[in-house]
Amino acid sequence: MFSEDEYRLDFFVDEGFQRKKCEKCGKFFWTRDGQRKTCGDPPCDPYTFIGSPIFKREHTLDEMREHYLSFFQARGHSRIKRYPVVARWRDDIYLTIASIADFQPFVTSGQVPPPANPLTISQPCIRLDDLDSVGRSGRHLTTFEMMAHHVFNTREREIYWKDRTVRLCDELLAGLGMDPLAVTYKENPWAGGGNAGPSVEVMVGGLELATLVFMDLKAVAGGPIQIKGECYEKMNNYIVDTGYGLERFVWASTGSPTIYDAIFPHLVGKVADLAGVEHDLADPEYAEIFAQNARLAGMVDLDEYSMKDLRAMIAKSIGTSPEKLERTIEPMERVYAVVDHTRCLAYMLGDGIIPSNVKSGYLARLVIRRALRLMKELGLDLPIADLVEMQISRLDYPDWEERFVTVREILTQEEQKYAETLEKGKRLVKKSAEHFKKLEQAVPLAEMIALYDTHGIPPEIAKASAEEMGATVELPDNFYSLVAKKRIKAEAEEEAKAVVPGKTELLYYENPFDQVFEATVLDVTAEGWAVLDRTLLYPEGGGQPADHGTLERAGQEFAVVDVQKSGDAVLHKLDRAGLQKGDRVAGKVDMRRRLAHARHHTATHLVHDSAKRILGRHVWQAGAQKSEDRARLDISHYRRITEAELKAIELEANRRVMELTAVDTQFLPREEAEKLFGFELYQGGVPPGKQIRVVRVGSDIEACAGTHVTNTGMIGAIKILRSERIQDGVERIEFAAGEAAVRAVQERDDLLAQASGVLRVPAEQLPRTAERFFEEWKGQAKEIERLKEELAKARLRSLAAEAEEADGLKIVVQRMGKADIDELLKAAALLAEQDCTVLLGSETGKLVAAVGKSGLEKGLKAGAIIKAAAKALGGGGGGRPELAQGGGPDVAKLEEALAAGREAMRA
RNA sequence: GGGCUUGUAGAUCAGUGGUAGAUCGCCGCCUUCGCAAGGCGGAGGCCACGGGUUCGAAUCCCGUCAAGUCCA
């Protein structure tokens, strides 16, 4: 816990604030109001702003955002453009969940300077944690804008800290016309993601408008400061992290019953109209229902309260029945949620998320399906793309409008996909329901979980259609948590590799085509890795494998078989021991390998850029790997790449090769590079460091640390080999560049030549000939089948004639030359039809037994006969009582086998 | 990144190691003025692909490819 000193700011003292302890929750807060006894935070205080706005006039989202940003701009903050809602620069989160997320991890850790300092931003954020409450609580949103001002201080240079932060906040609120007595600043220590610090929540009218965090601690084992069981110490860089809820500010300015009516009244009205739901907030009685709902939902933790309890509570407080309340409120809850979800989708798809079954794409699909379900419940019969388009046209992002063609296509496809899933689901449910109905059991929970978990059928839908079919269903309230429980939580913690000390000068950037260099051995590790003070050898990284080469010391040559980076040091794995610390060595790069990598690497950039041109701007690199003779590039795309598209990409990439474009590489300060080129720089992930290397190949500009050729002409040729879908929404393109491309084409030619050699036709006629052969082969197989049947019939007469009578049975035991199992089966089956008891054997070691009607009546079993016979051949067999087959490897003992089988027929 | 599931006739699916099936659709004939329905007959299968186990694999095991779905 933080002491009072942490919060006793000059501002509070100057302004006559008092520190009080909330008489309900016991937490400390600061107020100007001498009468105030509670902290201002629900449930200690209820919402009071509904119907009586906090601010003196209504603001729209755009007005409020502009007000905020210009307020801070006028007070020395630089205005920063928003970041995408998909956090491509992070590998720990998929979506941007807070404004500070824009600056993690490198700015907050101090490795990279901030784009401006101090700065102000309004960052769209997406949080799906409270998805179920959206629309119901009156305040929950999946998408919100976090307005913020951030300051990145260091011990050497402090810009401002707590006092000015709170002062600015108070001034902002006063400027909007808030009653100064209404605000409380509630002390609330903050901790998360390995950092912590004091923080205050800004409460007005029961609504938390902002949180001001003073992040100045980091988690360190054995650190001197303890918070919630963790040990922390002070950081050298300490950060003002504020978060002002744009939507809540707007809500506070309107005092409408729900946040939804405050922030997108037009769309709420429009969707309600389309769904035929009457929504007239001018009717005070009607408005009061939603107001009361929001007030009470604001007081409770929705995780702990069931919807039913809450409804009952609200119904009681406004003097109506829960059923009546539900009828009024439920359709609107869906309208609110649909409007919220489609806004969320506008951001997700606008910023380039491709719906998928993994990662951020899954989250997009989750929201799409939820929205579709809600729309269906509302009876809204229009494409979801229409609603998303409405959202996009209300947002001020011009580049999204041009992207809308793609977004519409994606949404249409998702709509179809979901319809198919539900259709398939219906059949599965039907089958399952019939099964359990027959057993006179309820459809068990395990089955419901399987339907949902494995086939994506929501339990509510499954239950409804199962009950339609007259089956009963077991469906507990905590269904989803039971599904979650089924999973095993196994989070493997990544082992932090020890960083090898030392700093190696990287020569390969300056002089990418130098082959030899001189260096001093700084150290040799126990595992035989040499650390050099400078090197031309490229360490593995960015999907490019390590260079190979040699290190020579006084005529002694050591082969370098691997190169890795560790911290600032480059490690060279040698094929044998002997090199010593302090040795001078002459290094040499295997240029063949280097060049092959460089060709594939530059080619990767070209293929990527071509894919973007052919498929659309939604294409992002999702991974890449190069080698000497192949490269592969994974890109985000919402459907399978067609053959035609693949060819177009290949042609486009080769045109760029032929244009002989120079490859331009330069180191730029990160913030400058980002300003110039935007986030599309980070196709291969975000590198750390103040300076980043920017590689430019014509229109393709990427942050990239790999080695490249200096001109696209050096690539020679690019041959795309294949594409595969590695995930829903991610396509992999495999290709070869340079010599490898030529060799790849030659290999294909060889295959073609071999195939046409086998069929003895020219390559052009291969497809036709292959098809003809295949058809003929099929026809012949059928013909053979037919002939065998005929043959069996023809033999029937002679075999039946040779039947011996014994024990009142007609018995046929015969060897049948080299007949195969099909022939034996057919003949035996036919004989059995004529009431024979049959055992047929072939010289290939196959046996078939069949028992006719009389035999069956006597209890003879074909399986038993075959077992006895096959045993003699050293094998086994089995089958049904009327027909069985078997065999064994000792072909020579066929006679004995037949005799043994004959014996078995006696029993 | 992890979990679960599925690839069998044009479609939907049965088929738990022993001669590959049903329903719908398709074709022909019968019935009918014609259509629908009905009756009889028929065509249509590398049981996703490649290995393995076995006397024998659609079925069991391994791998590959394709697809669905839930989660972090």
Short mmCIF file of C-alpha atoms in Angstrom, two decimals, chain A residues 42-50 136-140 206 251 257 288-303 305-320 325 329:
data_model
loop_
_atom_site.label_atom_id
_atom_site.label_comp_id
_atom_site.label_asym_id
_atom_site.label_seq_id
_atom_site.Cartn_x
_atom_site.Cartn_y
_atom_site.Cartn_z
CA PRO A 42 -20.53 2.54 -6.84
CA PRO A 43 -21.77 0.71 -4.86
CA CYS A 44 -20.91 3.30 -2.16
CA ASP A 45 -22.60 5.96 -4.31
CA PRO A 46 -25.23 5.49 -7.00
CA TYR A 47 -25.39 7.08 -10.45
CA THR A 48 -26.83 10.55 -10.09
CA PHE A 49 -25.99 11.93 -13.51
CA ILE A 50 -28.77 10.15 -15.38
CA ARG A 136 -27.53 -5.05 -20.71
CA SER A 137 -25.76 -3.00 -18.10
CA GLY A 138 -26.34 0.32 -19.82
CA ARG A 139 -22.61 1.09 -19.63
CA HIS A 140 -20.54 -1.76 -21.08
CA GLY A 206 -21.16 7.86 -9.38
CA TRP A 251 -22.65 10.11 -21.46
CA PRO A 257 -30.48 6.52 -19.57
CA GLU A 288 -37.03 5.67 -16.44
CA ILE A 289 -37.01 1.90 -16.95
CA PHE A 290 -33.66 2.05 -18.71
CA ALA A 291 -32.33 4.66 -16.31
CA GLN A 292 -33.19 2.49 -13.34
CA ASN A 293 -31.72 -0.54 -15.06
CA ALA A 294 -28.43 1.30 -15.62
CA ARG A 295 -28.38 2.65 -12.07
CA LEU A 296 -28.86 -0.74 -10.49
CA ALA A 297 -26.57 -2.53 -12.93
CA GLY A 298 -24.01 0.13 -12.04
CA MET A 299 -24.23 -0.86 -8.42
CA VAL A 300 -23.54 -4.56 -8.75
CA ASP A 301 -20.87 -6.77 -10.11
CA LEU A 302 -22.56 -8.51 -13.02
CA ASP A 303 -20.26 -11.51 -12.67
CA TYR A 305 -25.34 -11.37 -9.95
CA SER A 306 -27.41 -13.44 -12.29
CA MET A 307 -29.45 -11.57 -14.85
CA LYS A 308 -32.59 -12.95 -13.26
CA ASP A 309 -31.83 -11.51 -9.82
CA LEU A 310 -31.02 -8.15 -11.33
CA ARG A 311 -34.24 -8.11 -13.32
CA ALA A 312 -36.27 -8.97 -10.25
CA MET A 313 -34.59 -6.16 -8.33
CA ILE A 314 -35.25 -3.61 -11.04
CA ALA A 315 -38.82 -4.73 -11.57
CA LYS A 316 -39.47 -4.31 -7.88
CA SER A 317 -37.94 -0.86 -7.76
CA ILE A 318 -40.10 0.48 -10.59
CA GLY A 319 -43.17 -1.43 -9.49
CA THR A 320 -43.68 -3.87 -12.32
CA LEU A 325 -39.83 -5.56 -17.62
CA ILE A 329 -36.09 -4.12 -22.08
#
